[in-house]
Structures are given as C-alpha cells and as structure tokens.
XYZ file of C-alpha atoms in Angstrom:
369
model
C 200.599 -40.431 116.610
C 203.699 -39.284 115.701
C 206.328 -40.484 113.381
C 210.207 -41.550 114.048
C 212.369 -38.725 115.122
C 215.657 -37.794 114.099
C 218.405 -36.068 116.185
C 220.488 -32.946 115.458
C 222.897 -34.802 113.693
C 221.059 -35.993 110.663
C 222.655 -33.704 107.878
C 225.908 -35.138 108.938
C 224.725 -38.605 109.384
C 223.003 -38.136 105.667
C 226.668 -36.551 104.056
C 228.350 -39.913 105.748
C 226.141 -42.091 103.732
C 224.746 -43.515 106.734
C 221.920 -46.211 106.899
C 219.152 -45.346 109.406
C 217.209 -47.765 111.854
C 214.194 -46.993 114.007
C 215.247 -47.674 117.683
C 213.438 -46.160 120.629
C 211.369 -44.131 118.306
C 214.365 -42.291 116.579
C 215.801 -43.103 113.054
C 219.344 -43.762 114.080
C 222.575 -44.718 112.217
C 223.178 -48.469 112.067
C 226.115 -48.380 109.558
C 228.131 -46.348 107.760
C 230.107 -48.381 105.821
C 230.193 -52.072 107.256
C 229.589 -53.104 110.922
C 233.128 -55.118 111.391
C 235.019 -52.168 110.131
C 233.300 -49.893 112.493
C 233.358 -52.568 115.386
C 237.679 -53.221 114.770
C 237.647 -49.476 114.469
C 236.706 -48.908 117.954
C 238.870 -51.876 119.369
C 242.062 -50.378 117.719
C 241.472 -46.390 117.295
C 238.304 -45.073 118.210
C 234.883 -44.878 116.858
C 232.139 -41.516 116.653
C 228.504 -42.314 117.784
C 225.603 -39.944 117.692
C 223.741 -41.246 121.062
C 220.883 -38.378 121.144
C 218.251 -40.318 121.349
C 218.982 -41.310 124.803
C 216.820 -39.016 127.194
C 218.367 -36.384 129.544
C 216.972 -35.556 133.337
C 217.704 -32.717 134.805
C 217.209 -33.412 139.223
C 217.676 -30.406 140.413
C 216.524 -29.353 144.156
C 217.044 -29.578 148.554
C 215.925 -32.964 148.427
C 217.500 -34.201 144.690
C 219.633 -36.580 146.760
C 217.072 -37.663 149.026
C 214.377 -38.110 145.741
C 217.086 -40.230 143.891
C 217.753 -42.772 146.687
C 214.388 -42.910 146.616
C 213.296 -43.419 142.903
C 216.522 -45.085 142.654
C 217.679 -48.534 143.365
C 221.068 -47.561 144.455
C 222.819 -44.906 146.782
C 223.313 -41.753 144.950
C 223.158 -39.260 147.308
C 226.652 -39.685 148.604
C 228.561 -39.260 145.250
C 231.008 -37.262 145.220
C 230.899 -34.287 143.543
C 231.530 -34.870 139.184
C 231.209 -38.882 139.877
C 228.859 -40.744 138.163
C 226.902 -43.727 139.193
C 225.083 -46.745 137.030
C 221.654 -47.295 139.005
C 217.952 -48.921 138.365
C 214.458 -47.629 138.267
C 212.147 -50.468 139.660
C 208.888 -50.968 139.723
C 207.280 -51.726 143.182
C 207.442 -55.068 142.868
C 211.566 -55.273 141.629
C 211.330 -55.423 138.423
C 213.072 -52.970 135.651
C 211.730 -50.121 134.488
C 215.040 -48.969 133.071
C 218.560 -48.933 133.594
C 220.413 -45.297 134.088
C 223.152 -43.572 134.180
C 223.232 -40.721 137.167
C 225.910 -37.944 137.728
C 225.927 -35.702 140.349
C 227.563 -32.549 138.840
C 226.781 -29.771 141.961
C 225.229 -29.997 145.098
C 221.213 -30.820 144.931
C 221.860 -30.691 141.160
C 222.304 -33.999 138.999
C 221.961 -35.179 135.831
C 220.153 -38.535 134.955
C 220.875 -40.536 131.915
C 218.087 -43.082 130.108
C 217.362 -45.407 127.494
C 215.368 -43.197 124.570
C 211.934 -45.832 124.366
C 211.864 -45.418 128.205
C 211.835 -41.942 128.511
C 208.451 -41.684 129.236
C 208.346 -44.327 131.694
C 211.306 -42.908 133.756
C 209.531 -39.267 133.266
C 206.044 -40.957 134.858
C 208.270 -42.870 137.649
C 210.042 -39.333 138.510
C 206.934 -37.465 138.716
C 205.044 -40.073 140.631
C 208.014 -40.201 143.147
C 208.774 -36.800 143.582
C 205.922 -36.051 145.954
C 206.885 -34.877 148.893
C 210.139 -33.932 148.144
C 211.102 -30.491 147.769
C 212.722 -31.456 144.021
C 212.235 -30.681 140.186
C 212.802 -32.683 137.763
C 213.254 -31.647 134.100
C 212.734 -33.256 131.028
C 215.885 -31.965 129.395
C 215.961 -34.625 125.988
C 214.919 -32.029 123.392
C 217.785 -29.406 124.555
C 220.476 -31.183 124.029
C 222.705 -33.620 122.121
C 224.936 -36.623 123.112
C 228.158 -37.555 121.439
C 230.478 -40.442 122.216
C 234.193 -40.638 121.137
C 235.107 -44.734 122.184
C 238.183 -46.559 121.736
C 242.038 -46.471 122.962
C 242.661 -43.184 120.796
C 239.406 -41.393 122.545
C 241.495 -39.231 124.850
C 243.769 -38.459 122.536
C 241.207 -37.357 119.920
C 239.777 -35.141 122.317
C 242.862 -33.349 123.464
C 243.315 -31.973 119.870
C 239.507 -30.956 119.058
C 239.117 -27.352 118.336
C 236.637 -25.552 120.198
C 236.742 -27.564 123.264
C 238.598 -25.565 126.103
C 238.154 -24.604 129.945
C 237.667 -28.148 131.122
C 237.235 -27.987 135.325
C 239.753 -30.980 134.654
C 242.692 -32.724 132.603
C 241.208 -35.605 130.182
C 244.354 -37.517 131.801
C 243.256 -36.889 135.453
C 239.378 -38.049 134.950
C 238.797 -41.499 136.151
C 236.176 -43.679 134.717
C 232.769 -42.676 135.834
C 233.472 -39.429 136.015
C 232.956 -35.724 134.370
C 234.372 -32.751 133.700
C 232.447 -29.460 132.705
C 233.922 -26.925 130.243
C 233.329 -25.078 127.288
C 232.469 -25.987 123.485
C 233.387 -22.827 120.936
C 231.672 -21.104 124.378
C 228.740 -23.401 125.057
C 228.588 -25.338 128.103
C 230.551 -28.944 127.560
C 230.073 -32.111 129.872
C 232.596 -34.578 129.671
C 231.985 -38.182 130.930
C 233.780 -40.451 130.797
C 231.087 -43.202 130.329
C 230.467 -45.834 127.722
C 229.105 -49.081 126.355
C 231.401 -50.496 124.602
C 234.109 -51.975 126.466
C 236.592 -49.235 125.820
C 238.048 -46.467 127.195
C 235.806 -43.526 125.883
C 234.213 -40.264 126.468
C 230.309 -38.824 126.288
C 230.088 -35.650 124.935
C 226.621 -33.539 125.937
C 226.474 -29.976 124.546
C 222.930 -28.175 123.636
C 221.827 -29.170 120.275
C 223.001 -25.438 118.497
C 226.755 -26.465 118.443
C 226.230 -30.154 118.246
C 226.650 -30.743 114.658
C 230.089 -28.726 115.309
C 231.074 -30.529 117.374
C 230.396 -33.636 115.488
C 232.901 -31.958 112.353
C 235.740 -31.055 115.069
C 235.909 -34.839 116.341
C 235.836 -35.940 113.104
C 238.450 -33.611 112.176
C 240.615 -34.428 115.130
C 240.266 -38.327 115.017
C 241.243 -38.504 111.350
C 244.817 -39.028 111.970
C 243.888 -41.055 115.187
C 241.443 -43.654 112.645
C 238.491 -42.512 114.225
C 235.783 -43.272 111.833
C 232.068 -42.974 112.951
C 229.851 -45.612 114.076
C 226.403 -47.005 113.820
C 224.138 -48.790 116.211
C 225.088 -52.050 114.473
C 228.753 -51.929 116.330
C 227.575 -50.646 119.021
C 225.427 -53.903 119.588
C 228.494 -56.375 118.979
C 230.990 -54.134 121.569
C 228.364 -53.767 124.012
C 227.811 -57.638 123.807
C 231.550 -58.634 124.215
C 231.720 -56.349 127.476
C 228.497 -57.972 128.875
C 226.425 -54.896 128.779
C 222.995 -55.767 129.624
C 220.732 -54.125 127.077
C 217.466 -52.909 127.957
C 214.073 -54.751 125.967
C 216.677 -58.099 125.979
C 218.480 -58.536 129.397
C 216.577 -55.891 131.211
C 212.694 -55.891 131.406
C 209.623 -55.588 133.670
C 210.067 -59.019 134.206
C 213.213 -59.509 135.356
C 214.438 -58.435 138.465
C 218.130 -57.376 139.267
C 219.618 -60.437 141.120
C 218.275 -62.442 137.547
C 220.243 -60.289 135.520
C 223.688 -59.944 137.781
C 222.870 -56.444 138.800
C 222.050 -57.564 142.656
C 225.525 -55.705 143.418
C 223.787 -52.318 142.072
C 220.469 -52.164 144.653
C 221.894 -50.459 147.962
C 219.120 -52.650 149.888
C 219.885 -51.438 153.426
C 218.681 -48.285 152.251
C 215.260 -47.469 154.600
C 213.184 -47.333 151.666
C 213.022 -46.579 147.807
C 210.595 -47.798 145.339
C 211.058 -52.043 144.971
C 212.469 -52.317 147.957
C 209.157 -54.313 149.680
C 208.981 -56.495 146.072
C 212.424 -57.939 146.158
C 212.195 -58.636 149.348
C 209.874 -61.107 148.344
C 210.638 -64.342 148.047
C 211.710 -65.099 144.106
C 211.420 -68.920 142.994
C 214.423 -71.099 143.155
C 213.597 -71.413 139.299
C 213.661 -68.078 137.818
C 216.442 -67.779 135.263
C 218.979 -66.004 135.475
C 221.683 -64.417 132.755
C 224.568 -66.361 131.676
C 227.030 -66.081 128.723
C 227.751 -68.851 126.001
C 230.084 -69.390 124.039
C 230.342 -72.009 120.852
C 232.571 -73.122 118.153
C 232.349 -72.260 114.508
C 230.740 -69.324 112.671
C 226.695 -70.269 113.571
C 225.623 -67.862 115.729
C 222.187 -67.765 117.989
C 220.096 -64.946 118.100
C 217.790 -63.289 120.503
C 214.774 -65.815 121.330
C 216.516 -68.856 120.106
C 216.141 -71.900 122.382
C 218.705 -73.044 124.540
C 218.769 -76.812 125.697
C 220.249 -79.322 128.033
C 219.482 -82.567 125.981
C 216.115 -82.453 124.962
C 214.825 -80.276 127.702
C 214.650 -76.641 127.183
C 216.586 -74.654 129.875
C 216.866 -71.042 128.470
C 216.310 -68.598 125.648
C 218.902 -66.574 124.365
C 218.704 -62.777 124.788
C 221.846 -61.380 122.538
C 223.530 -63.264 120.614
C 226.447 -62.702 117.156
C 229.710 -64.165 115.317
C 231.944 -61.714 118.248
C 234.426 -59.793 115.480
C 237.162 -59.598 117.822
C 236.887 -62.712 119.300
C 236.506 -64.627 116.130
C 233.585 -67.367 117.698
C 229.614 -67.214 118.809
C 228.882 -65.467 121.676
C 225.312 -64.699 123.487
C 223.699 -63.969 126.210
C 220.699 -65.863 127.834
C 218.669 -66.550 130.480
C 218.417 -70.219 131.442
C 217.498 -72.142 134.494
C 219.847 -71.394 137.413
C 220.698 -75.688 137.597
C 222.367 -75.215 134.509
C 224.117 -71.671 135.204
C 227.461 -72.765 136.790
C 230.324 -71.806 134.295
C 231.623 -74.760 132.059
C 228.030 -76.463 131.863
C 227.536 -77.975 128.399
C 224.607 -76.628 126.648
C 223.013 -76.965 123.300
C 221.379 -73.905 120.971
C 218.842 -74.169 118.307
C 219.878 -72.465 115.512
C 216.813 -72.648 113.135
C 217.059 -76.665 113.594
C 219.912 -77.599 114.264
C 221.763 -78.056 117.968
C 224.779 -76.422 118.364
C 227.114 -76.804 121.482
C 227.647 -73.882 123.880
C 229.649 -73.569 126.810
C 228.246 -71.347 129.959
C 230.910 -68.769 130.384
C 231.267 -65.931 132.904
C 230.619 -62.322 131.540
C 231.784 -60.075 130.330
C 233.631 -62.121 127.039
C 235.627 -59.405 126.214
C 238.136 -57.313 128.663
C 240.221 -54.496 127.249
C 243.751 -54.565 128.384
C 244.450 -51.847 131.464
C-alpha cells in the first residue's frame, strides 16, 4: 500500500503557504489563504488551480471512435476535430462509473479526461472494452500535468504568459469546449477551454518537466489581472453554484444518469455501448432524483443531512454550503421525484433543527454572457 501522492507542483504549492487535503489519493491544495477570497477571486478576476491529480487517457487507434461510442455513454465519434465532449462511463447495468471529459484532438487520436480516485476503474473499463477493437489506450496520468486559469480575466491572463506561443488558434476564436494545441517554452501545450467552475476559463496540460514553469508564468501574468491561486476548497463552492455534479456525491454506482439530470448526455439510439441493455430497464417510479435547494439565513446543510416534507423523510442532501456569491444556503440532493417540482417547500435537518428550503432548478449560479 502506498501512501498519498503529490503532483509536480508541490514546491510551488509549499512556497504559497498552501494547506494540503487528501482527495482521490493525492495531497492537494485546499486553501491558500481563505476559501471566500479565493472563491470572489475567481468570480471577479481569475483564480490558478493545480488539477493534476485528475487522470489522463490517451485513445489512440482505427477504431478509437468506434471503442469510445462504445465504452462511452455518448456519441463521440463524430466530434469535430479540437471539440471536446462531456460523456459517462457506465456500468452494464446504467449506473456511473465516472464522469469524463473527451477531446478528440486528430483523427483516431483522442484524449480522455477523469476523476483522479477513478482512474483505475476507467483504466479496467477501457481495457475490458477494448477487445475487439483495433485501439490502444494509454495510461498517460504520470506524464503530464494539468493547470486551470478560471475566471473573466482567464483569457486575458493567458494572452500575456511568456513561453506560451504557436497556438493552432486565437484564445479569442476558441469556443467553449474546445482546444487549441501549441507550444510551452517549446513543449507541446493543449489548451481547453474546459472548466468547473462556472466561469469562463482555460485547462492547461503540458508534460510534467515545464509544469512548474508554467505555473510561475501564469502567476506572473495574472498578477496585474488579480489572479491569485486556488485550492480545492473554492473549487467545491463554484462548482456547486454552477450545478456541477461531483463524482462520490451526485454521481455514483448507484445512480443512474436520468437520476442525476444527465439523461440529455447518453446518445441511446446508439446500436450498442456498455449500459445500454441496463437503462433500458425499467427504473422505479421512486428512485430519487437531483434537485437544488435553496434556504434563508446563514445555516447551511451538508452532504448526508436529511431532507423532509413534514415529518416524512424525502431526500438526503448531496452538496451543500453558505454560496459566497450568492449570499444564502444552497445544496444539492436527491429526494423523492413527488417532491422534485421547482417551488416545493421542503424542510432540512441541520444537526436538529428544521430549516426551510425551497426546490430550485440548477444550476444557482449563471455567469453573465
């Protein structure tokens, strides 16, 4: 057994003070200096996160296309070319084994994107699937390094960082879910821009040698911008005011994708790909589904706190925090699909006492276009 592992980053991380977390099996940053400043930093200006721990898949082959529809829940064969696609692994009988992020950067080449404690499962799904297919599939984690710039000032930052040049692109003419390959200080660059926090942003991957580099030059750059850099504990609160399901809360095993409001992502007149024969299935009227709340006051609820309609219990919450921007609870929960419709009255208990909640439609939090 092996210990937590840290990424690339962690001199830099150490000279910034930082405060480290286990998540995923990595020691990650959680704070620098206080979650709300770093969470209004990335609202306003833009905020740095080291996101290395997430695990890197390299699909490379005739039949990559064909292999990801398969092992996939949605379409990705027919991206386009530098387009990038948010898609499910399933189990055979529909539910999640993770949730990914795939780009399709050449043709039979593409690069998958997963949550760092399921990188083993996703490696076992890949291999299991990719019989019969005339496809590799490459761990590529330990190679590289993953850097996000995220906020309103992101593009600008980025425009002014030394080192970064020969971009197959302008910053100004990438759309969201896209990417751009280039160069960092002569090191291949890919540019996404991708994120989780409700902002405009970019995803930085560049092999671990010229990471921490790369790290200084961003920093350098976003100073005037206010770019300050960012810990896990922000990135919680901004993914949870956009709505962004988190994997080990909204996602699971147990849940399939309709519960969670991710039927839209399954491409399910596709002939066949791995889940497709288990949500066909019949699910029960019952099973819960995902909702948002949203209360009064400064009492938040927190992941596995109750959720009731009177005296019965309807739900559990999932997420849950005092939103900083916002300025009132938010959370999301699973709760019975009766008591789902937006505006139902619900109550939460918060270590014993019932607090009002409102059912809301997701996400709570929309940056302005």
């Amino acid at each position: 057994m092996t210990g937590p592992r840290y990424t690339t980053l962690r001199d830099r991380h150490d000279a910034l003070g930082a405060a480290f977390t286990d998540f995923g099996g990595w020691m990650m940053p959680v704070r620098y200096s206080s979650d709300l400043a770093e969470h209004h930093a990335v609202r306003h200006a833009a905020g740095l996160f080291d996101i290395s721990h997430m695990a890197e898949f390299i699909v490379e082959g005739d039949d990559a296309g064909a292999f990801l529809d398969y092992a996939l829940a949605g379409r990705v064969s027919t991206l386009p070319l530098g387009k990038a696609k948010y898609s499910l692994v399933l189990t055979e009988s529909g539910g999640i084994v993770d949730d990914v992020i795939v780009y399709r950067l050449d043709d039979g080449w593409y690069l998958v994107i997963a949550n760092a404690g399921n990188r083993v499962a996703v490696a076992q799904a890949f291999a299991e699937r990719a019989e019969g297919f005339a496809v590799a599939v490459e761990d590529a984690t330990d190679s590289f390094s993953l850097i996000a710039v995220q906020g309103p000032a992101a593009r600008g930052i980025l425009e002014a960082t030394a080192g970064i040049s020969g971009l197959d692109r302008p910053l100004s003419e990438l759309p969201y879910y896209a990417a751009a390959r280039g160069e960092f200080t002569g090191e291949p660059l890919l540019v996404a821009r991708t994120g989780y926090t409700g902002e405009d942003g970019f995803e930085l991957l560049v092999p671990n040698a010229v990471a921490g580099d790369l790290w200084d030059a961003l920093l350098a750059a976003g100073a005037p911008h206010g770019l300050v850099p960012a810990g896990l504990a922000a990135r919680d609160t901004l993914r949870l005011e956009a709505g962004m399901p988190l994997y080990g809360h909204e996602l699971s095993l147990d849940i399939v994708p309709a519960q969670a409001g991710l039927g839209r992502v399954v491409a399910a007149d596709k002939p066949a790909f791995v889940g497709k024969a288990g949500l066909g299935a019949v699910v029960s009227a019952d099973a819960p589904v995902l909702v948002g709340l949203t209360g009064d006051g400064k009492r938040a609820g927190r992941a596995g706190y109750a959720v009731y309609d009177g005296d019965r219990a309807v739900g559990e919450i999932t997420s849950g925090a005092l939103s900083p921007t916002l300025g009132h609870p938010i959370a999301m929960a699973f709760v019975s699909p009766a008591m789902s419709a937006p505006g139902t009255d619900l109550t939460i208990d918060v270590r014993g006492t019932r607090l009002p909640a409102t059912v809301t439609a997701l996400p709570f939090y929309r940056r302005a276009q």
